[in-house]
mmCIF file of N, CA and C in Angstrom:
data_model
loop_
_atom_site.group_PDB
_atom_site.id
_atom_site.type_symbol
_atom_site.label_atom_id
_atom_site.label_comp_id
_atom_site.label_asym_id
_atom_site.label_seq_id
_atom_site.Cartn_x
_atom_site.Cartn_y
_atom_site.Cartn_z
ATOM 1 N N MET I 21 152.874 31.024 8.643
ATOM 2 C CA MET I 21 153.628 32.235 8.367
ATOM 3 C C MET I 21 155.125 32.033 8.583
ATOM 4 N N GLU I 22 155.477 31.283 9.648
ATOM 5 C CA GLU I 22 156.893 31.081 9.934
ATOM 6 C C GLU I 22 157.590 30.316 8.815
ATOM 7 N N ASN I 23 156.876 29.374 8.175
ATOM 8 C CA ASN I 23 157.472 28.613 7.072
ATOM 9 C C ASN I 23 157.791 29.509 5.884
ATOM 10 N N ILE I 24 156.927 30.467 5.611
ATOM 11 C CA ILE I 24 157.149 31.370 4.481
ATOM 12 C C ILE I 24 158.404 32.197 4.721
ATOM 13 N N LYS I 25 158.526 32.764 5.926
ATOM 14 C CA LYS I 25 159.717 33.563 6.241
ATOM 15 C C LYS I 25 160.979 32.707 6.228
ATOM 16 N N MET I 26 160.876 31.488 6.768
ATOM 17 C CA MET I 26 162.017 30.589 6.770
ATOM 18 C C MET I 26 162.435 30.266 5.334
ATOM 19 N N ASN I 27 161.462 29.950 4.501
ATOM 20 C CA ASN I 27 161.768 29.618 3.108
ATOM 21 C C ASN I 27 162.407 30.802 2.385
ATOM 22 N N GLN I 28 161.880 31.996 2.611
ATOM 23 C CA GLN I 28 162.442 33.186 1.972
ATOM 24 C C GLN I 28 163.882 33.417 2.415
ATOM 25 N N ALA I 29 164.134 33.265 3.707
ATOM 26 C CA ALA I 29 165.487 33.458 4.231
ATOM 27 C C ALA I 29 166.433 32.385 3.692
ATOM 28 N N ALA I 30 165.962 31.152 3.604
ATOM 29 C CA ALA I 30 166.777 30.055 3.089
ATOM 30 C C ALA I 30 167.097 30.264 1.605
ATOM 31 N N VAL I 31 166.108 30.679 0.836
ATOM 32 C CA VAL I 31 166.321 30.958 -0.588
ATOM 33 C C VAL I 31 167.349 32.075 -0.747
ATOM 34 N N HIS I 32 167.203 33.131 0.028
ATOM 35 C CA HIS I 32 168.137 34.254 -0.054
ATOM 36 C C HIS I 32 169.561 33.806 0.266
ATOM 37 N N LEU I 33 169.712 33.012 1.312
ATOM 38 C CA LEU I 33 171.033 32.514 1.694
ATOM 39 C C LEU I 33 171.640 31.658 0.583
ATOM 40 N N LEU I 34 170.854 30.773 0.012
ATOM 41 C CA LEU I 34 171.360 29.907 -1.056
ATOM 42 C C LEU I 34 171.719 30.711 -2.307
ATOM 43 N N GLU I 35 170.938 31.742 -2.611
ATOM 44 C CA GLU I 35 171.272 32.594 -3.763
ATOM 45 C C GLU I 35 172.594 33.315 -3.537
ATOM 46 N N GLU I 36 172.811 33.785 -2.323
ATOM 47 C CA GLU I 36 174.067 34.465 -2.002
ATOM 48 C C GLU I 36 175.263 33.514 -2.024
ATOM 49 N N TRP I 37 175.010 32.257 -1.704
ATOM 50 C CA TRP I 37 176.090 31.268 -1.613
ATOM 51 C C TRP I 37 176.799 31.117 -2.961
ATOM 52 N N ASP I 38 176.059 30.906 -4.020
ATOM 53 C CA ASP I 38 176.593 30.881 -5.401
ATOM 54 C C ASP I 38 177.890 30.058 -5.518
ATOM 55 N N PRO I 39 177.818 28.738 -5.285
ATOM 56 C CA PRO I 39 179.032 27.922 -5.224
ATOM 57 C C PRO I 39 179.852 27.867 -6.513
ATOM 58 N N PHE I 40 179.213 28.116 -7.643
ATOM 59 C CA PHE I 40 179.934 28.039 -8.922
ATOM 60 C C PHE I 40 180.168 29.411 -9.558
ATOM 61 N N HIS I 41 179.859 30.467 -8.819
ATOM 62 C CA HIS I 41 180.083 31.849 -9.277
ATOM 63 C C HIS I 41 179.395 32.123 -10.617
ATOM 64 N N LEU I 42 178.140 31.711 -10.693
ATOM 65 C CA LEU I 42 177.350 31.912 -11.909
ATOM 66 C C LEU I 42 176.354 33.053 -11.766
ATOM 67 N N GLY I 43 176.191 33.558 -10.565
ATOM 68 C CA GLY I 43 175.181 34.573 -10.292
ATOM 69 C C GLY I 43 173.965 33.927 -9.654
ATOM 70 N N PRO I 44 173.210 34.688 -8.886
ATOM 71 C CA PRO I 44 172.103 34.119 -8.101
ATOM 72 C C PRO I 44 170.942 33.569 -8.925
ATOM 73 N N ASP I 45 170.858 33.912 -10.193
ATOM 74 C CA ASP I 45 169.711 33.486 -11.004
ATOM 75 C C ASP I 45 169.891 32.104 -11.638
ATOM 76 N N HIS I 46 170.961 31.407 -11.303
ATOM 77 C CA HIS I 46 171.248 30.137 -11.961
ATOM 78 C C HIS I 46 170.934 28.899 -11.125
ATOM 79 N N TYR I 47 170.324 29.096 -9.976
ATOM 80 C CA TYR I 47 170.157 27.970 -9.048
ATOM 81 C C TYR I 47 168.714 27.746 -8.607
ATOM 82 N N ASP I 48 167.745 28.174 -9.387
ATOM 83 C CA ASP I 48 166.356 28.091 -8.945
ATOM 84 C C ASP I 48 165.934 26.669 -8.577
ATOM 85 N N THR I 49 166.235 25.721 -9.447
ATOM 86 C CA THR I 49 165.833 24.332 -9.205
ATOM 87 C C THR I 49 166.532 23.763 -7.982
ATOM 88 N N GLU I 50 167.828 23.999 -7.886
ATOM 89 C CA GLU I 50 168.599 23.471 -6.768
ATOM 90 C C GLU I 50 168.153 24.096 -5.445
ATOM 91 N N THR I 51 167.908 25.405 -5.481
ATOM 92 C CA THR I 51 167.439 26.097 -4.285
ATOM 93 C C THR I 51 166.109 25.514 -3.823
ATOM 94 N N ALA I 52 165.197 25.305 -4.742
ATOM 95 C CA ALA I 52 163.884 24.735 -4.396
ATOM 96 C C ALA I 52 164.038 23.338 -3.794
ATOM 97 N N ASP I 53 164.914 22.528 -4.379
ATOM 98 C CA ASP I 53 165.132 21.169 -3.868
ATOM 99 C C ASP I 53 165.717 21.183 -2.459
ATOM 100 N N VAL I 54 166.680 22.064 -2.224
ATOM 101 C CA VAL I 54 167.326 22.128 -0.911
ATOM 102 C C VAL I 54 166.362 22.674 0.139
ATOM 103 N N VAL I 55 165.602 23.697 -0.210
ATOM 104 C CA VAL I 55 164.634 24.260 0.741
ATOM 105 C C VAL I 55 163.561 23.214 1.073
ATOM 106 N N ALA I 56 163.141 22.448 0.089
ATOM 107 C CA ALA I 56 162.171 21.375 0.347
ATOM 108 C C ALA I 56 162.771 20.321 1.284
ATOM 109 N N ALA I 57 164.027 19.960 1.059
ATOM 110 C CA ALA I 57 164.695 18.971 1.916
ATOM 111 C C ALA I 57 164.861 19.498 3.334
ATOM 112 N N LEU I 58 165.112 20.785 3.459
ATOM 113 C CA LEU I 58 165.307 21.416 4.768
ATOM 114 C C LEU I 58 164.094 21.221 5.679
ATOM 115 N N GLN I 59 162.912 21.143 5.094
ATOM 116 C CA GLN I 59 161.689 21.001 5.891
ATOM 117 C C GLN I 59 161.746 19.790 6.818
ATOM 118 N N GLY I 60 162.343 18.689 6.338
ATOM 119 C CA GLY I 60 162.320 17.465 7.129
ATOM 120 C C GLY I 60 163.664 17.039 7.689
ATOM 121 N N ILE I 61 164.672 17.891 7.604
ATOM 122 C CA ILE I 61 166.015 17.512 8.048
ATOM 123 C C ILE I 61 166.515 18.501 9.098
ATOM 124 N N ASP I 62 167.017 17.945 10.195
ATOM 125 C CA ASP I 62 167.604 18.778 11.250
ATOM 126 C C ASP I 62 169.099 18.519 11.420
ATOM 127 N N ASP I 63 169.630 17.526 10.720
ATOM 128 C CA ASP I 63 171.041 17.164 10.854
ATOM 129 C C ASP I 63 171.874 17.832 9.765
ATOM 130 N N PRO I 64 172.865 18.642 10.150
ATOM 131 C CA PRO I 64 173.673 19.367 9.161
ATOM 132 C C PRO I 64 174.389 18.460 8.160
ATOM 133 N N SER I 65 174.899 17.317 8.610
ATOM 134 C CA SER I 65 175.614 16.424 7.693
ATOM 135 C C SER I 65 174.678 15.812 6.656
ATOM 136 N N THR I 66 173.489 15.448 7.089
ATOM 137 C CA THR I 66 172.499 14.888 6.162
ATOM 138 C C THR I 66 172.101 15.931 5.125
ATOM 139 N N LEU I 67 171.833 17.141 5.590
ATOM 140 C CA LEU I 67 171.468 18.221 4.672
ATOM 141 C C LEU I 67 172.630 18.550 3.736
ATOM 142 N N ALA I 68 173.845 18.561 4.268
ATOM 143 C CA ALA I 68 175.026 18.856 3.439
ATOM 144 C C ALA I 68 175.169 17.847 2.306
ATOM 145 N N LYS I 69 174.898 16.586 2.597
ATOM 146 C CA LYS I 69 174.996 15.546 1.563
ATOM 147 C C LYS I 69 173.978 15.802 0.461
ATOM 148 N N ILE I 70 172.773 16.194 0.839
ATOM 149 C CA ILE I 70 171.735 16.496 -0.149
ATOM 150 C C ILE I 70 172.127 17.717 -0.973
ATOM 151 N N ILE I 71 172.656 18.739 -0.321
ATOM 152 C CA ILE I 71 173.106 19.941 -1.032
ATOM 153 C C ILE I 71 174.181 19.559 -2.053
ATOM 154 N N GLN I 72 175.169 18.801 -1.596
ATOM 155 C CA GLN I 72 176.264 18.404 -2.479
ATOM 156 C C GLN I 72 175.741 17.609 -3.675
ATOM 157 N N GLU I 73 174.896 16.627 -3.414
ATOM 158 C CA GLU I 73 174.364 15.790 -4.498
ATOM 159 C C GLU I 73 173.503 16.601 -5.464
ATOM 160 N N THR I 74 172.694 17.491 -4.937
ATOM 161 C CA THR I 74 171.784 18.292 -5.765
ATOM 162 C C THR I 74 172.563 19.194 -6.720
ATOM 163 N N TYR I 75 173.508 19.941 -6.187
ATOM 164 C CA TYR I 75 174.274 20.877 -7.011
ATOM 165 C C TYR I 75 175.224 20.154 -7.965
ATOM 166 N N GLU I 76 175.862 19.103 -7.488
ATOM 167 C CA GLU I 76 176.783 18.365 -8.353
ATOM 168 C C GLU I 76 176.044 17.673 -9.489
ATOM 169 N N HIS I 77 174.852 17.156 -9.202
ATOM 170 C CA HIS I 77 174.063 16.497 -10.247
ATOM 171 C C HIS I 77 173.679 17.488 -11.345
ATOM 172 N N SER I 78 173.264 18.666 -10.940
ATOM 173 C CA SER I 78 172.819 19.664 -11.915
ATOM 174 C C SER I 78 173.962 20.256 -12.731
ATOM 175 N N PHE I 79 175.086 20.500 -12.083
ATOM 176 C CA PHE I 79 176.159 21.246 -12.743
ATOM 177 C C PHE I 79 177.369 20.395 -13.101
ATOM 178 N N GLU I 80 177.338 19.135 -12.682
ATOM 179 C CA GLU I 80 178.435 18.209 -12.963
ATOM 180 C C GLU I 80 179.782 18.799 -12.563
ATOM 181 N N GLN I 81 179.777 19.473 -11.407
ATOM 182 C CA GLN I 81 180.992 20.029 -10.815
ATOM 183 C C GLN I 81 181.030 19.629 -9.349
ATOM 184 N N TRP I 82 182.228 19.399 -8.861
ATOM 185 C CA TRP I 82 182.422 18.967 -7.481
ATOM 186 C C TRP I 82 182.385 20.159 -6.536
ATOM 187 N N ILE I 83 181.736 19.967 -5.386
ATOM 188 C CA ILE I 83 181.737 20.966 -4.315
ATOM 189 C C ILE I 83 182.335 20.278 -3.090
ATOM 190 N N PRO I 84 183.326 20.883 -2.435
ATOM 191 C CA PRO I 84 183.867 20.271 -1.215
ATOM 192 C C PRO I 84 182.769 20.081 -0.169
ATOM 193 N N PHE I 85 182.766 18.921 0.463
ATOM 194 C CA PHE I 85 181.737 18.615 1.462
ATOM 195 C C PHE I 85 181.727 19.654 2.580
ATOM 196 N N GLU I 86 182.913 20.157 2.930
ATOM 197 C CA GLU I 86 183.001 21.160 4.003
ATOM 198 C C GLU I 86 182.204 22.412 3.650
ATOM 199 N N ASP I 87 182.201 22.797 2.376
ATOM 200 C CA ASP I 87 181.417 23.958 1.939
ATOM 201 C C ASP I 87 179.929 23.693 2.120
ATOM 202 N N CYS I 88 179.522 22.476 1.814
ATOM 203 C CA CYS I 88 178.112 22.106 1.949
ATOM 204 C C CYS I 88 177.707 22.047 3.424
ATOM 205 N N VAL I 89 178.609 21.572 4.269
ATOM 206 C CA VAL I 89 178.327 21.534 5.708
ATOM 207 C C VAL I 89 178.168 22.959 6.241
ATOM 208 N N ALA I 90 179.035 23.851 5.810
ATOM 209 C CA ALA I 90 178.969 25.243 6.280
ATOM 210 C C ALA I 90 177.627 25.877 5.936
ATOM 211 N N ILE I 91 177.163 25.696 4.713
ATOM 212 C CA ILE I 91 175.880 26.290 4.317
ATOM 213 C C ILE I 91 174.720 25.557 5.005
ATOM 214 N N SER I 92 174.861 24.261 5.226
ATOM 215 C CA SER I 92 173.780 23.515 5.881
ATOM 216 C C SER I 92 173.581 23.986 7.325
ATOM 217 N N TYR I 93 174.677 24.298 8.026
ATOM 218 C CA TYR I 93 174.544 24.830 9.394
ATOM 219 C C TYR I 93 173.782 26.159 9.377
ATOM 220 N N LYS I 94 174.070 26.997 8.407
ATOM 221 C CA LYS I 94 173.376 28.285 8.314
ATOM 222 C C LYS I 94 171.893 28.085 8.012
ATOM 223 N N LEU I 95 171.581 27.129 7.127
ATOM 224 C CA LEU I 95 170.183 26.858 6.785
ATOM 225 C C LEU I 95 169.423 26.305 7.984
ATOM 226 N N ILE I 96 170.041 25.400 8.715
ATOM 227 C CA ILE I 96 169.375 24.831 9.885
ATOM 228 C C ILE I 96 169.207 25.890 10.972
ATOM 229 N N ALA I 97 170.157 26.798 11.084
ATOM 230 C CA ALA I 97 170.010 27.908 12.031
ATOM 231 C C ALA I 97 168.795 28.761 11.670
ATOM 232 N N ILE I 98 168.608 29.035 10.389
ATOM 233 C CA ILE I 98 167.435 29.788 9.933
ATOM 234 C C ILE I 98 166.159 29.038 10.313
ATOM 235 N N LYS I 99 166.176 27.733 10.096
ATOM 236 C CA LYS I 99 165.001 26.906 10.393
ATOM 237 C C LYS I 99 164.650 26.977 11.884
ATOM 238 N N PHE I 100 165.647 26.806 12.750
ATOM 239 C CA PHE I 100 165.371 26.824 14.176
ATOM 240 C C PHE I 100 165.022 28.215 14.677
ATOM 241 N N GLU I 101 165.608 29.226 14.089
ATOM 242 C CA GLU I 101 165.258 30.608 14.452
ATOM 243 C C GLU I 101 163.785 30.873 14.104
ATOM 244 N N ALA I 102 163.344 30.386 12.962
ATOM 245 C CA ALA I 102 161.944 30.573 12.551
ATOM 246 C C ALA I 102 161.003 29.855 13.508
ATOM 247 N N LYS I 103 161.402 28.694 14.003
ATOM 248 C CA LYS I 103 160.545 27.940 14.934
ATOM 249 C C LYS I 103 160.441 28.641 16.283
ATOM 250 N N CYS I 104 161.475 29.389 16.661
ATOM 251 C CA CYS I 104 161.491 30.034 17.975
ATOM 252 C C CYS I 104 160.716 31.341 18.004
ATOM 253 N N ILE I 105 160.485 31.917 16.831
ATOM 254 C CA ILE I 105 159.753 33.186 16.768
ATOM 255 C C ILE I 105 158.260 32.893 16.769
ATOM 256 N N ILE I 106 157.566 33.459 17.743
ATOM 257 C CA ILE I 106 156.124 33.189 17.852
ATOM 258 C C ILE I 106 155.357 34.461 17.572
#
């Protein structure tokens, strides 16, 4: 159950992030890839690199690494919050 809530919260956060200002409906594939990566990653820098590569590959646009780090910290916070709720 905790994974479902974590995934929903992570998807919502990524939809709100909207790095290219295209609207929340344009990132389904990237969101799924990042949420899947989040399952096995606890390091914000590692996750940020995956976020940057995933979005840049799909949209062929550059995202500052600092932006990816900021969102990765929020995603990892969601992950750890979900683990703490029993």
